[in-house]
Short mmCIF file of C-alpha atoms in Angstrom, two decimals:
data_model
loop_
_atom_site.label_atom_id
_atom_site.label_comp_id
_atom_site.label_asym_id
_atom_site.label_seq_id
_atom_site.Cartn_x
_atom_site.Cartn_y
_atom_site.Cartn_z
CA UNK A 512 51.85 -30.31 34.53
CA UNK A 513 54.29 -30.77 31.64
CA UNK A 514 57.19 -28.36 31.11
CA UNK A 515 59.49 -27.95 28.11
CA UNK A 516 63.18 -27.80 28.88
CA UNK A 517 66.62 -28.61 27.55
CA UNK A 518 68.90 -30.95 29.49
CA UNK A 519 72.56 -31.72 29.03
CA UNK A 520 72.78 -35.32 30.17
CA UNK A 521 74.16 -38.39 28.41
CA UNK A 522 73.35 -37.11 24.90
CA UNK A 523 73.46 -33.36 24.26
CA UNK A 524 71.09 -31.19 22.23
CA UNK A 525 67.88 -33.06 22.99
CA UNK A 526 64.56 -31.65 24.17
CA UNK A 527 62.53 -33.42 26.84
CA UNK A 528 59.05 -33.19 28.33
CA UNK A 529 59.35 -33.30 32.09
CA UNK A 530 56.36 -34.74 33.93
CA UNK A 531 55.54 -36.82 36.97
CA UNK A 532 56.05 -39.92 34.81
CA UNK A 533 59.63 -38.98 33.95
CA UNK A 534 61.53 -37.25 31.14
CA UNK A 535 60.29 -38.01 27.64
CA UNK A 536 62.56 -37.19 24.68
CA UNK A 537 60.79 -35.70 21.65
CA UNK A 538 63.47 -34.42 19.21
CA UNK A 539 66.97 -33.10 18.69
CA UNK A 540 67.86 -29.43 18.96
CA UNK A 541 69.48 -28.28 15.72
CA UNK A 542 70.59 -24.85 16.88
CA UNK A 543 70.43 -22.60 19.94
CA UNK A 544 70.62 -18.84 19.42
CA UNK A 545 71.30 -16.44 22.27
CA UNK A 546 69.03 -13.38 22.47
CA UNK A 547 70.25 -10.08 24.02
CA UNK A 548 68.63 -9.09 27.32
CA UNK A 549 67.05 -5.94 25.88
CA UNK A 550 65.16 -7.87 23.16
CA UNK A 551 61.66 -9.24 23.68
CA UNK A 552 60.73 -12.43 21.79
CA UNK A 553 57.22 -13.62 21.05
CA UNK A 554 56.32 -16.66 18.91
CA UNK A 555 52.83 -16.79 17.39
CA UNK A 556 51.29 -18.52 14.36
CA UNK A 557 54.52 -19.42 12.56
CA UNK A 558 56.01 -15.99 13.23
CA UNK A 559 58.72 -14.75 15.59
CA UNK A 560 58.34 -11.15 16.79
CA UNK A 561 61.44 -9.21 17.84
CA UNK A 562 60.89 -6.04 19.87
CA UNK A 563 63.70 -3.64 20.77
CA UNK A 564 64.36 0.02 21.47
CA UNK A 565 63.84 1.04 17.81
CA UNK A 566 60.71 -0.94 17.05
CA UNK A 567 59.28 -4.34 16.23
CA UNK A 568 60.03 -6.82 13.43
CA UNK A 569 58.70 -10.25 12.52
CA UNK A 570 60.16 -13.35 10.89
CA UNK A 571 57.95 -16.03 9.33
CA UNK A 572 58.87 -19.71 9.28
CA UNK A 573 57.33 -22.78 7.64
CA UNK A 574 55.55 -25.77 9.17
CA UNK A 575 58.69 -27.93 9.03
CA UNK A 576 60.64 -25.54 11.24
CA UNK A 577 60.02 -25.16 14.98
CA UNK A 578 61.12 -22.43 17.37
CA UNK A 579 60.95 -22.40 21.14
CA UNK A 580 61.91 -19.53 23.42
CA UNK A 581 63.42 -20.17 26.84
CA UNK A 582 65.63 -18.04 29.07
CA UNK A 583 66.76 -15.58 26.36
CA UNK A 584 67.48 -18.38 23.92
CA UNK A 585 65.81 -19.43 20.70
CA UNK A 586 65.79 -23.19 20.19
CA UNK A 587 65.57 -24.14 16.51
CA UNK A 588 64.49 -27.55 15.20
CA UNK A 589 64.38 -28.36 11.47
CA UNK A 590 62.22 -31.36 10.58
CA UNK A 591 63.79 -31.86 7.14
CA UNK A 592 66.42 -34.21 5.78
CA UNK A 593 67.57 -32.16 2.80
CA UNK A 594 69.35 -28.78 2.99
CA UNK A 595 69.19 -28.73 6.79
CA UNK A 596 72.57 -27.01 7.13
CA UNK A 597 71.72 -24.25 4.65
CA UNK A 598 68.35 -23.66 6.35
CA UNK A 599 70.03 -23.36 9.75
CA UNK A 600 72.57 -20.88 8.37
CA UNK A 601 69.81 -18.88 6.66
CA UNK A 602 67.66 -18.53 9.78
CA UNK A 603 70.71 -17.78 11.91
CA UNK A 604 71.56 -14.84 9.60
CA UNK A 605 67.95 -13.64 9.41
CA UNK A 606 67.57 -13.66 13.19
CA UNK A 607 70.81 -11.69 13.64
CA UNK A 608 69.60 -9.14 11.05
CA UNK A 609 66.27 -8.74 12.89
CA UNK A 610 68.01 -8.31 16.25
CA UNK A 611 70.46 -5.73 14.90
CA UNK A 612 67.57 -3.91 13.22
CA UNK A 613 65.48 -3.39 16.36
CA UNK A 614 68.58 -2.44 18.40
CA UNK A 615 70.72 -0.34 16.02
CA UNK A 616 68.96 -0.03 12.67
CA UNK A 617 70.59 0.06 9.22
CA UNK A 618 71.57 2.76 6.79
CA UNK A 619 72.54 2.80 3.11
CA UNK A 620 74.00 5.67 1.10
CA UNK A 621 73.10 6.52 -2.47
CA UNK A 622 75.26 9.12 -4.22
CA UNK A 623 74.00 11.23 -7.13
CA UNK A 624 76.91 11.52 -9.56
CA UNK A 625 76.29 13.68 -12.61
CA UNK A 626 76.02 17.31 -13.68
CA UNK A 627 72.60 18.67 -12.78
CA UNK A 628 71.56 15.60 -10.76
CA UNK A 629 69.58 16.70 -7.71
CA UNK A 630 67.30 15.22 -5.06
CA UNK A 631 64.51 16.81 -3.00
CA UNK A 632 62.17 15.56 -0.31
CA UNK A 633 58.69 17.07 -0.39
CA UNK A 634 55.43 15.84 1.19
CA UNK A 635 56.98 12.47 2.04
CA UNK A 636 58.08 11.99 -1.58
CA UNK A 637 61.60 11.62 -2.94
CA UNK A 638 61.94 13.78 -6.06
CA UNK A 639 64.89 13.10 -8.36
CA UNK A 640 66.28 15.19 -11.21
CA UNK A 641 68.40 12.81 -13.26
CA UNK A 642 68.73 14.50 -16.63
CA UNK A 643 65.38 13.35 -18.02
CA UNK A 644 62.71 15.66 -19.43
CA UNK A 645 60.66 15.07 -16.26
CA UNK A 646 61.29 14.65 -12.54
CA UNK A 647 60.95 11.24 -10.90
CA UNK A 648 58.66 11.15 -7.85
CA UNK A 649 58.93 8.18 -5.47
CA UNK A 650 56.69 7.84 -2.37
CA UNK A 651 58.78 7.20 0.76
CA UNK A 652 57.56 4.14 2.75
CA UNK A 653 56.59 4.68 6.39
CA UNK A 654 59.37 2.43 7.70
CA UNK A 655 62.15 4.28 5.83
CA UNK A 656 63.64 7.71 6.58
CA UNK A 657 65.77 9.60 4.06
CA UNK A 658 68.30 12.35 4.77
CA UNK A 659 69.54 14.44 1.84
CA UNK A 660 73.07 15.79 2.33
CA UNK A 661 74.30 17.58 -0.80
CA UNK A 662 73.40 14.84 -3.29
CA UNK A 663 74.20 12.08 -0.80
CA UNK A 664 70.98 10.29 0.12
CA UNK A 665 71.08 8.42 3.44
CA UNK A 666 68.35 5.78 3.81
CA UNK A 667 67.57 4.57 7.35
CA UNK A 668 65.36 1.67 8.48
CA UNK A 669 65.19 -1.13 11.02
CA UNK A 670 64.17 -3.60 8.28
CA UNK A 671 67.36 -4.44 6.36
CA UNK A 672 65.74 -6.56 3.65
CA UNK A 673 63.05 -3.99 2.83
CA UNK A 674 65.63 -1.20 2.96
CA UNK A 675 67.96 -2.86 0.43
CA UNK A 676 65.04 -3.62 -1.90
CA UNK A 677 63.85 0.01 -1.80
CA UNK A 678 67.33 1.48 -2.32
CA UNK A 679 67.93 -0.77 -5.35
CA UNK A 680 64.50 0.19 -6.68
CA UNK A 681 65.52 3.87 -6.51
CA UNK A 682 68.93 3.10 -7.99
CA UNK A 683 67.37 1.40 -11.02
CA UNK A 684 66.02 4.76 -12.24
CA UNK A 685 69.60 5.74 -13.16
CA UNK A 686 72.11 2.93 -12.90
CA UNK A 687 75.75 4.01 -13.22
CA UNK A 688 76.84 3.98 -16.85
CA UNK A 689 80.15 2.26 -17.65
CA UNK A 690 81.97 5.13 -19.39
CA UNK A 691 81.97 8.08 -16.98
CA UNK A 692 80.31 6.38 -14.01
CA UNK A 693 77.38 8.81 -13.94
CA UNK A 694 74.23 7.71 -12.16
CA UNK A 695 73.09 6.63 -8.71
CA UNK A 696 75.92 4.87 -6.89
CA UNK A 697 75.95 2.98 -3.63
CA UNK A 698 78.61 4.08 -1.17
CA UNK A 699 81.98 2.40 -1.91
CA UNK A 700 80.57 0.95 -5.14
CA UNK A 701 83.21 0.48 -7.81
CA UNK A 702 82.28 0.81 -11.47
CA UNK A 703 84.35 -1.01 -14.07
CA UNK A 704 84.67 1.74 -16.64
CA UNK A 705 84.93 1.07 -20.37
CA UNK A 706 87.04 3.05 -22.78
CA UNK A 707 85.09 5.23 -25.16
CA UNK A 708 85.32 4.81 -28.91
CA UNK A 709 88.47 6.41 -30.31
CA UNK A 710 88.07 8.64 -33.31
CA UNK A 711 89.92 7.54 -36.46
CA UNK A 712 92.69 9.86 -37.61
#
């Protein structure tokens, strides 16, 4: 029987096959990521599945990247010569985002700033009144929840990337204009205001 394990002997960060014939080195470990105890990890068909108290998320990876799970650790190997450091940093950030998502979730605020601007939630649709001749109706995805608190929309989801894409999609219906700052603003967003045209005396 052959087992996969990591050993810290003469040269660190190597993976070995252990068998009755001895330890056979196969490749270097590029990064080891610790996984919290309350997270379940499953690797299948070029996907890593993260399961926590709030739900389940997946992360896809290409054929040149290898993941192994052992004792609440993810072992990452990148079989590329170029951009290895940037790839390691990218996957490290993505994995942390997935872990935080299934444990805590994410939220983003969108503020309606403008006279007469209103938002309603009806039949799983977000309805916006933004000063146009018609209302804007946006279907709410299943993995996003929205709370409307006096023109402050709070978007909640465990999937950070999908959440940010959806919030920016909604925001694009009325981006803040540069003179009075009216529009849909992210929380703590600063608008560089322009001076209006001065009338000639």
